[in-house]
């Protein structure tokens, strides 16, 4: 069993197997992940009844966008700090 994160290529398989009613242990064996990792992933994204692949994709994309925005802010602050250090009058 691989103890890594559940990847995007695994989401559709998880969704199909949940709809059919397979247990987490069987889902994990199919995708080659640890059963607890599969269970945590499903629980985080709606549970057994509310798991939706499109929603998982949307939420992951929103997390990436939020992370990129925070990096932009940090870069902007660092840039302003650098400009302040070199020319304190203009920033």
mmCIF file with all atom_site columns, C-alpha atoms in Angstrom:
data_model
loop_
_atom_site.group_PDB
_atom_site.id
_atom_site.type_symbol
_atom_site.label_atom_id
_atom_site.label_alt_id
_atom_site.label_comp_id
_atom_site.label_asym_id
_atom_site.label_entity_id
_atom_site.label_seq_id
_atom_site.pdbx_PDB_ins_code
_atom_site.Cartn_x
_atom_site.Cartn_y
_atom_site.Cartn_z
_atom_site.occupancy
_atom_site.B_iso_or_equiv
_atom_site.pdbx_formal_charge
_atom_site.auth_seq_id
_atom_site.auth_comp_id
_atom_site.auth_asym_id
_atom_site.auth_atom_id
_atom_site.pdbx_PDB_model_num
ATOM 1  C CA . UNK A 1 1  ? 0.000   0.000  0.000   1.00 0.00 ? 1  UNK A CA 1
ATOM 2  C CA . UNK A 1 2  ? 1.179   3.471  -0.845  1.00 0.00 ? 2  UNK A CA 1
ATOM 3  C CA . UNK A 1 3  ? 0.960   5.949  2.015   1.00 0.00 ? 3  UNK A CA 1
ATOM 4  C CA . UNK A 1 4  ? 0.742   9.011  -0.198  1.00 0.00 ? 4  UNK A CA 1
ATOM 5  C CA . UNK A 1 5  ? -1.980  11.537 -0.890  1.00 0.00 ? 5  UNK A CA 1
ATOM 6  C CA . UNK A 1 6  ? -5.016  10.632 -2.933  1.00 0.00 ? 6  UNK A CA 1
ATOM 7  C CA . UNK A 1 7  ? -4.357  11.994 -6.420  1.00 0.00 ? 7  UNK A CA 1
ATOM 8  C CA . UNK A 1 8  ? -6.687  13.512 -8.985  1.00 0.00 ? 8  UNK A CA 1
ATOM 9  C CA . UNK A 1 9  ? -6.565  10.343 -11.058 1.00 0.00 ? 9  UNK A CA 1
ATOM 10 C CA . UNK A 1 10 ? -8.090  8.427  -8.109  1.00 0.00 ? 10 UNK A CA 1
ATOM 11 C CA . UNK A 1 11 ? -11.125 10.690 -7.534  1.00 0.00 ? 11 UNK A CA 1
ATOM 12 C CA . UNK A 1 12 ? -13.393 9.268  -10.278 1.00 0.00 ? 12 UNK A CA 1
ATOM 13 C CA . UNK A 1 13 ? -12.671 5.705  -9.167  1.00 0.00 ? 13 UNK A CA 1
ATOM 14 C CA . UNK A 1 14 ? -13.491 6.594  -5.565  1.00 0.00 ? 14 UNK A CA 1
ATOM 15 C CA . UNK A 1 15 ? -16.735 8.265  -6.632  1.00 0.00 ? 15 UNK A CA 1
ATOM 16 C CA . UNK A 1 16 ? -17.866 5.279  -8.722  1.00 0.00 ? 16 UNK A CA 1
ATOM 17 C CA . UNK A 1 17 ? -17.021 2.768  -6.017  1.00 0.00 ? 17 UNK A CA 1
ATOM 18 C CA . UNK A 1 18 ? -18.812 4.805  -3.342  1.00 0.00 ? 18 UNK A CA 1
ATOM 19 C CA . UNK A 1 19 ? -21.971 4.999  -5.471  1.00 0.00 ? 19 UNK A CA 1
ATOM 20 C CA . UNK A 1 20 ? -21.963 1.216  -5.843  1.00 0.00 ? 20 UNK A CA 1
ATOM 21 C CA . UNK A 1 21 ? -21.429 0.793  -2.082  1.00 0.00 ? 21 UNK A CA 1
ATOM 22 C CA . UNK A 1 22 ? -17.913 -0.633 -1.788  1.00 0.00 ? 22 UNK A CA 1
ATOM 23 C CA . UNK A 1 23 ? -16.206 -0.374 1.631   1.00 0.00 ? 23 UNK A CA 1
ATOM 24 C CA . UNK A 1 24 ? -13.200 1.912  2.139   1.00 0.00 ? 24 UNK A CA 1
ATOM 25 C CA . UNK A 1 25 ? -10.877 -1.080 2.436   1.00 0.00 ? 25 UNK A CA 1
ATOM 26 C CA . UNK A 1 26 ? -11.795 -2.299 -1.046  1.00 0.00 ? 26 UNK A CA 1
ATOM 27 C CA . UNK A 1 27 ? -11.597 1.222  -2.512  1.00 0.00 ? 27 UNK A CA 1
ATOM 28 C CA . UNK A 1 28 ? -8.148  1.680  -0.986  1.00 0.00 ? 28 UNK A CA 1
ATOM 29 C CA . UNK A 1 29 ? -6.950  -1.662 -2.336  1.00 0.00 ? 29 UNK A CA 1
ATOM 30 C CA . UNK A 1 30 ? -8.187  -0.738 -5.825  1.00 0.00 ? 30 UNK A CA 1
ATOM 31 C CA . UNK A 1 31 ? -6.391  2.626  -5.922  1.00 0.00 ? 31 UNK A CA 1
ATOM 32 C CA . UNK A 1 32 ? -3.331  1.325  -4.068  1.00 0.00 ? 32 UNK A CA 1
ATOM 33 C CA . UNK A 1 33 ? -3.609  3.562  -1.006  1.00 0.00 ? 33 UNK A CA 1
ATOM 34 C CA . UNK A 1 34 ? -3.979  3.008  2.713   1.00 0.00 ? 34 UNK A CA 1
ATOM 35 C CA . UNK A 1 35 ? -7.617  2.489  3.849   1.00 0.00 ? 35 UNK A CA 1
ATOM 36 C CA . UNK A 1 36 ? -7.361  5.262  6.436   1.00 0.00 ? 36 UNK A CA 1
ATOM 37 C CA . UNK A 1 37 ? -6.134  7.707  3.766   1.00 0.00 ? 37 UNK A CA 1
ATOM 38 C CA . UNK A 1 38 ? -9.087  6.844  1.539   1.00 0.00 ? 38 UNK A CA 1
ATOM 39 C CA . UNK A 1 39 ? -11.475 7.226  4.467   1.00 0.00 ? 39 UNK A CA 1
ATOM 40 C CA . UNK A 1 40 ? -10.042 10.614 5.468   1.00 0.00 ? 40 UNK A CA 1
ATOM 41 C CA . UNK A 1 41 ? -10.236 11.841 1.880   1.00 0.00 ? 41 UNK A CA 1
ATOM 42 C CA . UNK A 1 42 ? -13.887 10.829 1.524   1.00 0.00 ? 42 UNK A CA 1
ATOM 43 C CA . UNK A 1 43 ? -14.785 12.281 4.924   1.00 0.00 ? 43 UNK A CA 1
ATOM 44 C CA . UNK A 1 44 ? -13.099 15.599 4.067   1.00 0.00 ? 44 UNK A CA 1
ATOM 45 C CA . UNK A 1 45 ? -15.014 15.897 0.794   1.00 0.00 ? 45 UNK A CA 1
ATOM 46 C CA . UNK A 1 46 ? -18.596 15.093 1.740   1.00 0.00 ? 46 UNK A CA 1
ATOM 47 C CA . UNK A 1 47 ? -18.641 11.633 3.253   1.00 0.00 ? 47 UNK A CA 1
ATOM 48 C CA . UNK A 1 48 ? -19.932 8.415  1.761   1.00 0.00 ? 48 UNK A CA 1
ATOM 49 C CA . UNK A 1 49 ? -23.274 9.915  0.654   1.00 0.00 ? 49 UNK A CA 1
ATOM 50 C CA . UNK A 1 50 ? -22.117 13.402 -0.360  1.00 0.00 ? 50 UNK A CA 1
ATOM 51 C CA . UNK A 1 51 ? -18.864 12.682 -2.215  1.00 0.00 ? 51 UNK A CA 1
ATOM 52 C CA . UNK A 1 52 ? -18.843 14.449 -5.591  1.00 0.00 ? 52 UNK A CA 1
ATOM 53 C CA . UNK A 1 53 ? -15.806 14.385 -7.888  1.00 0.00 ? 53 UNK A CA 1
ATOM 54 C CA . UNK A 1 54 ? -16.639 17.802 -9.386  1.00 0.00 ? 54 UNK A CA 1
ATOM 55 C CA . UNK A 1 55 ? -16.884 19.302 -5.900  1.00 0.00 ? 55 UNK A CA 1
ATOM 56 C CA . UNK A 1 56 ? -13.548 17.761 -4.904  1.00 0.00 ? 56 UNK A CA 1
ATOM 57 C CA . UNK A 1 57 ? -11.949 19.275 -8.007  1.00 0.00 ? 57 UNK A CA 1
ATOM 58 C CA . UNK A 1 58 ? -13.511 22.687 -7.323  1.00 0.00 ? 58 UNK A CA 1
ATOM 59 C CA . UNK A 1 59 ? -12.419 22.747 -3.674  1.00 0.00 ? 59 UNK A CA 1
ATOM 60 C CA . UNK A 1 60 ? -8.870  21.663 -4.529  1.00 0.00 ? 60 UNK A CA 1
ATOM 61 C CA . UNK A 1 61 ? -8.687  24.387 -7.195  1.00 0.00 ? 61 UNK A CA 1
ATOM 62 C CA . UNK A 1 62 ? -9.916  26.993 -4.685  1.00 0.00 ? 62 UNK A CA 1
ATOM 63 C CA . UNK A 1 63 ? -7.221  25.880 -2.216  1.00 0.00 ? 63 UNK A CA 1
ATOM 64 C CA . UNK A 1 64 ? -4.551  26.311 -4.899  1.00 0.00 ? 64 UNK A CA 1
ATOM 65 C CA . UNK A 1 65 ? -5.874  29.757 -5.832  1.00 0.00 ? 65 UNK A CA 1
ATOM 66 C CA . UNK A 1 66 ? -5.911  30.834 -2.181  1.00 0.00 ? 66 UNK A CA 1
ATOM 67 C CA . UNK A 1 67 ? -2.353  29.587 -1.750  1.00 0.00 ? 67 UNK A CA 1
ATOM 68 C CA . UNK A 1 68 ? -1.192  31.463 -4.847  1.00 0.00 ? 68 UNK A CA 1
ATOM 69 C CA . UNK A 1 69 ? -2.903  34.672 -3.658  1.00 0.00 ? 69 UNK A CA 1
ATOM 70 C CA . UNK A 1 70 ? -1.169  34.468 -0.290  1.00 0.00 ? 70 UNK A CA 1
ATOM 71 C CA . UNK A 1 71 ? 2.167   34.018 -2.061  1.00 0.00 ? 71 UNK A CA 1
ATOM 72 C CA . UNK A 1 72 ? 1.427   37.070 -4.200  1.00 0.00 ? 72 UNK A CA 1
ATOM 73 C CA . UNK A 1 73 ? 0.695   39.104 -1.086  1.00 0.00 ? 73 UNK A CA 1
ATOM 74 C CA . UNK A 1 74 ? 3.890   37.929 0.549   1.00 0.00 ? 74 UNK A CA 1
ATOM 75 C CA . UNK A 1 75 ? 5.881   38.765 -2.579  1.00 0.00 ? 75 UNK A CA 1
ATOM 76 C CA . UNK A 1 76 ? 4.219   42.185 -2.718  1.00 0.00 ? 76 UNK A CA 1
ATOM 77 C CA . UNK A 1 77 ? 5.086   42.869 0.914   1.00 0.00 ? 77 UNK A CA 1
ATOM 78 C CA . UNK A 1 78 ? 8.648   41.714 0.397   1.00 0.00 ? 78 UNK A CA 1
ATOM 79 C CA . UNK A 1 79 ? 8.937   43.851 -2.729  1.00 0.00 ? 79 UNK A CA 1
ATOM 80 C CA . UNK A 1 80 ? 7.593   46.881 -0.871  1.00 0.00 ? 80 UNK A CA 1
ATOM 81 C CA . UNK A 1 81 ? 9.987   46.195 1.984   1.00 0.00 ? 81 UNK A CA 1
ATOM 82 C CA . UNK A 1 82 ? 12.875  45.999 -0.470  1.00 0.00 ? 82 UNK A CA 1
ATOM 83 C CA . UNK A 1 83 ? 11.797  49.229 -2.134  1.00 0.00 ? 83 UNK A CA 1
ATOM 84 C CA . UNK A 1 84 ? 11.386  50.818 1.296   1.00 0.00 ? 84 UNK A CA 1
ATOM 85 C CA . UNK A 1 85 ? 14.880  49.790 2.242   1.00 0.00 ? 85 UNK A CA 1
ATOM 86 C CA . UNK A 1 86 ? 16.409  51.179 -0.941  1.00 0.00 ? 86 UNK A CA 1
ATOM 87 C CA . UNK A 1 87 ? 14.214  54.262 -1.362  1.00 0.00 ? 87 UNK A CA 1
ATOM 88 C CA . UNK A 1 88 ? 12.091  54.903 1.727   1.00 0.00 ? 88 UNK A CA 1
ATOM 89 C CA . UNK A 1 89 ? 10.483  58.033 0.284   1.00 0.00 ? 89 UNK A CA 1
ATOM 90 C CA . UNK A 1 90 ? 8.724   56.386 -2.699  1.00 0.00 ? 90 UNK A CA 1
ATOM 91 C CA . UNK A 1 91 ? 7.002   53.368 -1.105  1.00 0.00 ? 91 UNK A CA 1
#
